[in-house]
PDB file of C-alpha atoms in Angstrom:
ATOM      1  CA  MET P   1     -66.498  54.635-130.828  1.00 42.00           C
ATOM      2  CA  SER P   2     -68.509  53.494-128.298  1.00 43.00           C
ATOM      3  CA  ALA P   3     -68.015  50.127-126.187  1.00 53.00           C
ATOM      4  CA  LYS P   4     -70.683  48.090-125.281  1.00 60.00           C
ATOM      5  CA  ALA P   5     -70.720  45.869-121.792  1.00 64.00           C
ATOM      6  CA  ILE P   6     -69.313  42.037-121.741  1.00 68.00           C
ATOM      7  CA  THR P   7     -71.533  39.521-120.845  1.00 68.00           C
ATOM      8  CA  PRO P   8     -70.230  36.943-118.308  1.00 66.00           C
ATOM      9  CA  ALA P   9     -70.960  34.425-121.434  1.00 67.00           C
ATOM     10  CA  GLU P  10     -68.523  36.511-123.486  1.00 76.00           C
ATOM     11  CA  ARG P  11     -65.688  37.113-120.982  1.00 85.00           C
ATOM     12  CA  TYR P  12     -63.436  34.149-119.709  1.00 90.00           C
ATOM     13  CA  THR P  13     -63.620  33.177-116.248  1.00 91.00           C
ATOM     14  CA  ALA P  14     -61.816  34.452-113.384  1.00 93.00           C
ATOM     15  CA  VAL P  15     -59.746  31.092-113.349  1.00 94.00           C
ATOM     16  CA  ALA P  16     -58.925  31.567-116.825  1.00 94.00           C
ATOM     17  CA  GLN P  17     -57.672  35.006-117.078  1.00 94.00           C
ATOM     18  CA  ALA P  18     -55.935  33.968-113.519  1.00 96.00           C
ATOM     19  CA  PHE P  19     -54.159  31.059-115.563  1.00 96.00           C
ATOM     20  CA  HIS P  20     -53.376  33.301-118.755  1.00 96.00           C
ATOM     21  CA  TRP P  21     -51.798  36.280-116.938  1.00 96.00           C
ATOM     22  CA  LEU P  22     -50.018  34.307-114.321  1.00 97.00           C
ATOM     23  CA  LEU P  23     -48.010  32.734-117.523  1.00 97.00           C
ATOM     24  CA  ALA P  24     -48.192  35.844-119.316  1.00 96.00           C
ATOM     25  CA  LEU P  25     -45.760  36.940-115.969  1.00 97.00           C
ATOM     26  CA  ALA P  26     -43.899  33.618-115.763  1.00 97.00           C
ATOM     27  CA  LEU P  27     -43.287  33.843-119.460  1.00 96.00           C
ATOM     28  CA  ILE P  28     -41.582  37.123-119.497  1.00 95.00           C
ATOM     29  CA  GLY P  29     -39.404  36.359-116.878  1.00 95.00           C
ATOM     30  CA  ILE P  30     -37.813  32.440-118.183  1.00 95.00           C
ATOM     31  CA  VAL P  31     -37.326  34.388-121.466  1.00 93.00           C
ATOM     32  CA  ILE P  32     -35.576  37.283-119.901  1.00 93.00           C
ATOM     33  CA  MET P  33     -33.223  34.737-117.286  1.00 94.00           C
ATOM     34  CA  GLY P  34     -33.086  32.603-120.533  1.00 91.00           C
ATOM     35  CA  LEU P  35     -31.332  35.568-122.645  1.00 90.00           C
ATOM     36  CA  ALA P  36     -29.319  36.725-119.497  1.00 93.00           C
ATOM     37  CA  MET P  37     -28.061  33.161-119.437  1.00 91.00           C
ATOM     38  CA  ALA P  38     -26.912  32.782-122.605  1.00 87.00           C
ATOM     39  CA  HIS P  39     -26.149  36.373-123.268  1.00 89.00           C
ATOM     40  CA  ALA P  40     -25.118  38.471-120.383  1.00 91.00           C
ATOM     41  CA  PRO P  41     -21.321  38.642-118.775  1.00 92.00           C
ATOM     42  CA  LEU P  42     -22.474  37.142-115.404  1.00 90.00           C
ATOM     43  CA  THR P  43     -20.563  35.375-112.939  1.00 92.00           C
ATOM     44  CA  PRO P  44     -20.442  31.670-112.454  1.00 91.00           C
ATOM     45  CA  ALA P  45     -21.929  32.470-109.296  1.00 92.00           C
ATOM     46  CA  THR P  46     -24.797  34.478-110.678  1.00 93.00           C
ATOM     47  CA  LYS P  47     -25.351  32.459-113.740  1.00 92.00           C
ATOM     48  CA  PHE P  48     -25.443  29.528-111.591  1.00 91.00           C
ATOM     49  CA  LYS P  49     -28.400  30.964-109.531  1.00 93.00           C
ATOM     50  CA  LEU P  50     -30.002  32.326-112.558  1.00 94.00           C
ATOM     51  CA  TYR P  51     -30.046  28.901-114.068  1.00 93.00           C
ATOM     52  CA  GLN P  52     -31.772  27.516-111.018  1.00 94.00           C
ATOM     53  CA  LEU P  53     -34.157  29.919-111.176  1.00 96.00           C
ATOM     54  CA  HIS P  54     -34.751  29.479-114.314  1.00 96.00           C
ATOM     55  CA  LYS P  55     -35.473  25.633-113.441  1.00 96.00           C
ATOM     56  CA  SER P  56     -37.801  26.762-110.917  1.00 97.00           C
ATOM     57  CA  VAL P  57     -40.088  28.668-113.422  1.00 97.00           C
ATOM     58  CA  GLY P  58     -40.086  26.237-115.872  1.00 97.00           C
ATOM     59  CA  ILE P  59     -41.590  23.493-114.068  1.00 97.00           C
ATOM     60  CA  THR P  60     -43.692  26.401-112.851  1.00 97.00           C
ATOM     61  CA  ILE P  61     -44.635  26.686-116.274  1.00 98.00           C
ATOM     62  CA  LEU P  62     -45.061  23.384-117.027  1.00 98.00           C
ATOM     63  CA  ALA P  63     -47.767  23.220-114.360  1.00 97.00           C
ATOM     64  CA  LEU P  64     -50.041  25.955-115.141  1.00 97.00           C
ATOM     65  CA  ALA P  65     -49.879  25.173-118.342  1.00 97.00           C
ATOM     66  CA  VAL P  66     -50.862  21.438-118.284  1.00 97.00           C
ATOM     67  CA  LEU P  67     -54.189  22.991-115.579  1.00 97.00           C
ATOM     68  CA  ARG P  68     -54.724  25.920-118.342  1.00 96.00           C
ATOM     69  CA  LEU P  69     -55.554  23.607-120.791  1.00 95.00           C
ATOM     70  CA  LEU P  70     -57.166  21.333-118.757  1.00 96.00           C
ATOM     71  CA  TRP P  71     -59.557  23.770-117.947  1.00 95.00           C
ATOM     72  CA  ARG P  72     -60.121  25.133-121.414  1.00 93.00           C
ATOM     73  CA  LEU P  73     -60.991  21.429-122.664  1.00 93.00           C
ATOM     74  CA  THR P  74     -63.686  21.469-119.273  1.00 94.00           C
ATOM     75  CA  HIS P  75     -64.922  24.672-119.753  1.00 90.00           C
ATOM     76  CA  ARG P  76     -66.167  26.031-123.195  1.00 88.00           C
ATOM     77  CA  PRO P  77     -64.423  29.659-123.993  1.00 88.00           C
ATOM     78  CA  PRO P  78     -66.034  32.525-124.820  1.00 88.00           C
ATOM     79  CA  PRO P  79     -66.780  32.951-128.959  1.00 84.00           C
ATOM     80  CA  LEU P  80     -64.717  35.057-131.158  1.00 83.00           C
ATOM     81  CA  PRO P  81     -66.372  38.238-132.888  1.00 80.00           C
ATOM     82  CA  ALA P  82     -68.688  37.084-135.157  1.00 80.00           C
ATOM     83  CA  ASP P  83     -67.896  39.301-137.221  1.00 83.00           C
ATOM     84  CA  MET P  84     -64.029  38.013-137.538  1.00 85.00           C
ATOM     85  CA  PRO P  85     -63.225  36.309-141.083  1.00 88.00           C
ATOM     86  CA  ALA P  86     -63.234  32.646-140.904  1.00 90.00           C
ATOM     87  CA  LEU P  87     -59.391  32.516-141.924  1.00 91.00           C
ATOM     88  CA  GLU P  88     -58.520  34.741-139.129  1.00 89.00           C
ATOM     89  CA  LYS P  89     -60.252  32.410-136.744  1.00 88.00           C
ATOM     90  CA  ALA P  90     -58.773  29.831-138.106  1.00 93.00           C
ATOM     91  CA  GLY P  91     -55.141  31.097-137.562  1.00 90.00           C
ATOM     92  CA  ALA P  92     -56.227  32.128-134.141  1.00 89.00           C
ATOM     93  CA  HIS P  93     -56.943  28.834-133.049  1.00 91.00           C
ATOM     94  CA  GLY P  94     -53.366  27.238-134.900  1.00 93.00           C
ATOM     95  CA  ALA P  95     -51.970  29.734-133.092  1.00 92.00           C
ATOM     96  CA  HIS P  96     -53.384  28.807-129.453  1.00 92.00           C
ATOM     97  CA  VAL P  97     -53.231  25.118-130.142  1.00 95.00           C
ATOM     98  CA  VAL P  98     -49.190  25.681-130.933  1.00 96.00           C
ATOM     99  CA  LEU P  99     -48.795  27.679-128.054  1.00 95.00           C
ATOM    100  CA  TYR P 100     -50.122  24.980-125.790  1.00 96.00           C
ATOM    101  CA  GLY P 101     -47.555  22.749-127.499  1.00 96.00           C
ATOM    102  CA  LEU P 102     -44.465  25.260-126.880  1.00 97.00           C
ATOM    103  CA  MET P 103     -45.803  26.106-123.030  1.00 97.00           C
ATOM    104  CA  ILE P 104     -45.760  22.452-122.055  1.00 97.00           C
ATOM    105  CA  GLY P 105     -42.884  20.578-124.764  1.00 97.00           C
ATOM    106  CA  LEU P 106     -39.794  23.629-123.905  1.00 97.00           C
ATOM    107  CA  PRO P 107     -40.107  23.205-120.022  1.00 97.00           C
ATOM    108  CA  LEU P 108     -40.455  19.222-120.970  1.00 98.00           C
ATOM    109  CA  VAL P 109     -37.600  19.275-123.303  1.00 98.00           C
ATOM    110  CA  GLY P 110     -35.926  21.516-120.460  1.00 96.00           C
ATOM    111  CA  TRP P 111     -36.619  18.868-118.156  1.00 97.00           C
ATOM    112  CA  ALA P 112     -34.451  16.481-120.360  1.00 97.00           C
ATOM    113  CA  LEU P 113     -31.566  18.767-120.704  1.00 96.00           C
ATOM    114  CA  VAL P 114     -31.201  18.982-117.160  1.00 96.00           C
ATOM    115  CA  SER P 115     -31.235  15.022-116.897  1.00 96.00           C
ATOM    116  CA  ILE P 116     -28.980  14.095-119.775  1.00 95.00           C
ATOM    117  CA  SER P 117     -26.814  17.255-118.755  1.00 93.00           C
ATOM    118  CA  PRO P 118     -23.275  14.990-117.813  1.00 89.00           C
ATOM    119  CA  PHE P 119     -22.861  17.050-114.961  1.00 86.00           C
ATOM    120  CA  ASN P 120     -25.595  16.158-113.213  1.00 86.00           C
ATOM    121  CA  LEU P 121     -26.513  19.106-111.189  1.00 87.00           C
ATOM    122  CA  PRO P 122     -29.479  18.843-108.884  1.00 91.00           C
ATOM    123  CA  THR P 123     -32.568  21.078-109.121  1.00 93.00           C
ATOM    124  CA  VAL P 124     -34.440  22.120-106.204  1.00 94.00           C
ATOM    125  CA  LEU P 125     -37.384  24.544-107.214  1.00 95.00           C
ATOM    126  CA  TYR P 126     -37.102  28.017-105.799  1.00 95.00           C
ATOM    127  CA  GLY P 127     -34.229  26.203-103.104  1.00 93.00           C
ATOM    128  CA  ILE P 128     -37.181  24.735-101.495  1.00 95.00           C
ATOM    129  CA  LEU P 129     -38.561  21.239-102.959  1.00 95.00           C
ATOM    130  CA  PRO P 130     -35.962  18.594-105.071  1.00 95.00           C
ATOM    131  CA  TRP P 131     -36.949  18.407-108.134  1.00 96.00           C
ATOM    132  CA  PRO P 132     -35.666  14.870-109.509  1.00 96.00           C
ATOM    133  CA  HIS P 133     -34.080  13.983-113.186  1.00 96.00           C
ATOM    134  CA  ILE P 134     -35.567  11.757-115.542  1.00 96.00           C
ATOM    135  CA  SER P 135     -34.461   8.640-114.538  1.00 95.00           C
ATOM    136  CA  ALA P 136     -34.016   7.013-118.333  1.00 95.00           C
ATOM    137  CA  LEU P 137     -32.038   9.934-119.137  1.00 95.00           C
ATOM    138  CA  SER P 138     -30.069  10.740-116.119  1.00 94.00           C
ATOM    139  CA  SER P 139     -29.193   7.051-116.075  1.00 94.00           C
ATOM    140  CA  LEU P 140     -27.264   6.648-119.386  1.00 94.00           C
ATOM    141  CA  PRO P 141     -23.921   6.672-119.897  1.00 94.00           C
ATOM    142  CA  ARG P 142     -21.855   9.562-119.526  1.00 92.00           C
ATOM    143  CA  ALA P 143     -20.461   9.861-123.097  1.00 93.00           C
ATOM    144  CA  THR P 144     -23.939   9.464-124.540  1.00 94.00           C
ATOM    145  CA  LYS P 145     -25.077  12.438-122.547  1.00 93.00           C
ATOM    146  CA  ALA P 146     -22.629  14.204-123.739  1.00 93.00           C
ATOM    147  CA  ALA P 147     -23.382  13.765-127.505  1.00 94.00           C
ATOM    148  CA  TRP P 148     -27.324  13.808-127.384  1.00 95.00           C
ATOM    149  CA  GLU P 149     -26.975  17.102-125.234  1.00 95.00           C
ATOM    150  CA  PRO P 150     -25.768  19.405-127.988  1.00 95.00           C
ATOM    151  CA  THR P 151     -28.778  18.451-129.756  1.00 97.00           C
ATOM    152  CA  VAL P 152     -31.615  18.406-126.655  1.00 97.00           C
ATOM    153  CA  ALA P 153     -30.135  22.013-125.802  1.00 95.00           C
ATOM    154  CA  PHE P 154     -30.524  22.735-129.700  1.00 96.00           C
ATOM    155  CA  VAL P 155     -34.435  22.285-129.627  1.00 97.00           C
ATOM    156  CA  HIS P 156     -34.897  23.794-126.312  1.00 96.00           C
ATOM    157  CA  ALA P 157     -32.847  27.206-127.394  1.00 94.00           C
ATOM    158  CA  TYR P 158     -34.740  27.069-130.784  1.00 95.00           C
ATOM    159  CA  GLY P 159     -38.090  26.032-129.224  1.00 96.00           C
ATOM    160  CA  ALA P 160     -37.942  29.557-126.670  1.00 94.00           C
ATOM    161  CA  TYR P 161     -37.044  31.726-130.099  1.00 94.00           C
ATOM    162  CA  LEU P 162     -40.516  30.592-131.538  1.00 96.00           C
ATOM    163  CA  LEU P 163     -42.670  30.328-128.817  1.00 95.00           C
ATOM    164  CA  ILE P 164     -40.836  34.539-128.558  1.00 94.00           C
ATOM    165  CA  ALA P 165     -42.158  34.927-131.815  1.00 95.00           C
ATOM    166  CA  LEU P 166     -45.634  33.548-131.634  1.00 95.00           C
ATOM    167  CA  VAL P 167     -45.959  35.113-128.397  1.00 94.00           C
ATOM    168  CA  GLY P 168     -45.303  38.427-130.131  1.00 94.00           C
ATOM    169  CA  VAL P 169     -47.665  38.201-132.461  1.00 93.00           C
ATOM    170  CA  HIS P 170     -50.376  36.631-130.289  1.00 93.00           C
ATOM    171  CA  VAL P 171     -49.608  40.169-128.063  1.00 93.00           C
ATOM    172  CA  LEU P 172     -49.426  42.125-131.783  1.00 94.00           C
ATOM    173  CA  ALA P 173     -52.104  40.422-132.692  1.00 91.00           C
ATOM    174  CA  ALA P 174     -54.509  41.339-129.504  1.00 90.00           C
ATOM    175  CA  LEU P 175     -53.725  45.227-129.695  1.00 92.00           C
ATOM    176  CA  ARG P 176     -54.755  45.273-133.443  1.00 91.00           C
ATOM    177  CA  HIS P 177     -58.395  44.254-132.507  1.00 87.00           C
ATOM    178  CA  HIS P 178     -58.392  46.496-129.298  1.00 87.00           C
ATOM    179  CA  PHE P 179     -57.051  49.364-130.764  1.00 91.00           C
ATOM    180  CA  ILE P 180     -57.737  49.120-134.847  1.00 91.00           C
ATOM    181  CA  ILE P 181     -60.398  47.182-135.136  1.00 87.00           C
ATOM    182  CA  GLY P 182     -62.161  47.806-131.725  1.00 84.00           C
ATOM    183  CA  ASP P 183     -63.231  44.411-131.073  1.00 83.00           C
ATOM    184  CA  ASP P 184     -63.884  42.728-127.632  1.00 82.00           C
ATOM    185  CA  THR P 185     -60.765  40.283-128.324  1.00 85.00           C
ATOM    186  CA  LEU P 186     -59.151  41.523-125.920  1.00 88.00           C
ATOM    187  CA  ARG P 187     -61.314  42.757-123.298  1.00 86.00           C
ATOM    188  CA  ARG P 188     -62.635  39.093-122.792  1.00 88.00           C
ATOM    189  CA  MET P 189     -59.254  38.239-121.185  1.00 91.00           C
ATOM    190  CA  LEU P 190     -59.172  41.231-118.699  1.00 86.00           C
ATOM    191  CA  PRO P 191     -60.738  40.901-114.962  1.00 80.00           C
ATOM    192  CA  GLY P 192     -63.892  42.944-113.879  1.00 67.00           C
ATOM    193  CA  ARG P 193     -67.018  44.109-115.429  1.00 54.00           C
ATOM    194  CA  ARG P 194     -66.725  46.890-118.463  1.00 47.00           C
ATOM    195  CA  ARG P 195     -69.039  49.917-118.404  1.00 44.00           C
ATOM    196  CA  PRO P 196     -70.527  51.229-121.956  1.00 42.00           C
ATOM    197  CA  ILE P 197     -68.884  54.281-122.920  1.00 38.00           C
ATOM    198  CA  MET P 198     -71.658  56.512-123.787  1.00 39.00           C
ATOM    199  CA  PRO P 199     -71.088  58.536-126.538  1.00 41.00           C
ATOM    200  CA  ARG P 200     -70.880  62.533-126.330  1.00 43.00           C
ATOM    201  CA  ASN P 201     -73.742  64.850-126.799  1.00 48.00           C
ATOM    202  CA  PRO P 202     -73.071  66.532-130.034  1.00 45.00           C
ATOM    203  CA  ALA P 203     -74.744  69.483-128.470  1.00 48.00           C
ATOM    204  CA  GLU P 204     -71.814  69.935-125.503  1.00 43.00           C
TER     205      GLU P 204
END
């Protein structure tokens, strides 16, 4: 199959691409850290360092997701392929809404979890920048914190599993469009110019 060149109007902007791939890398990293913290046999010192890095990456994801959303709201994204079924388009738009909600909501829940923890451990982003607790939560009585911490932790953990599942579906859908359907859905988010692939001469 030959592939046509993508025009600038059909491709995401360089800024949108940068946000997308930075968020992708950050999400992969924070998921690996979260699973390791929950299931790997780590020493207390290693777990503490990983926990601090997890918080740092979480706040980074929050900032990137907010900036990415603001960029998307002020810069129209390229249209989906014209021949994509209406139901699939609706599903794609709905999945993006949920993804943005999780990328912003989960770090906020994580921030709340840190703030409500009875241990009251400080957060220093990447060991450099002190990050405050949410004062309305950190000032609660210790008994109240202890009562609510499991619920907030449950929301954070299972929200993360939902995010993992949704990202997996997102990746599989992009690969399906690229390798099976053969449209430009994935190529719109890839950097650089793509020259058309010329069909082979049958006589060769």
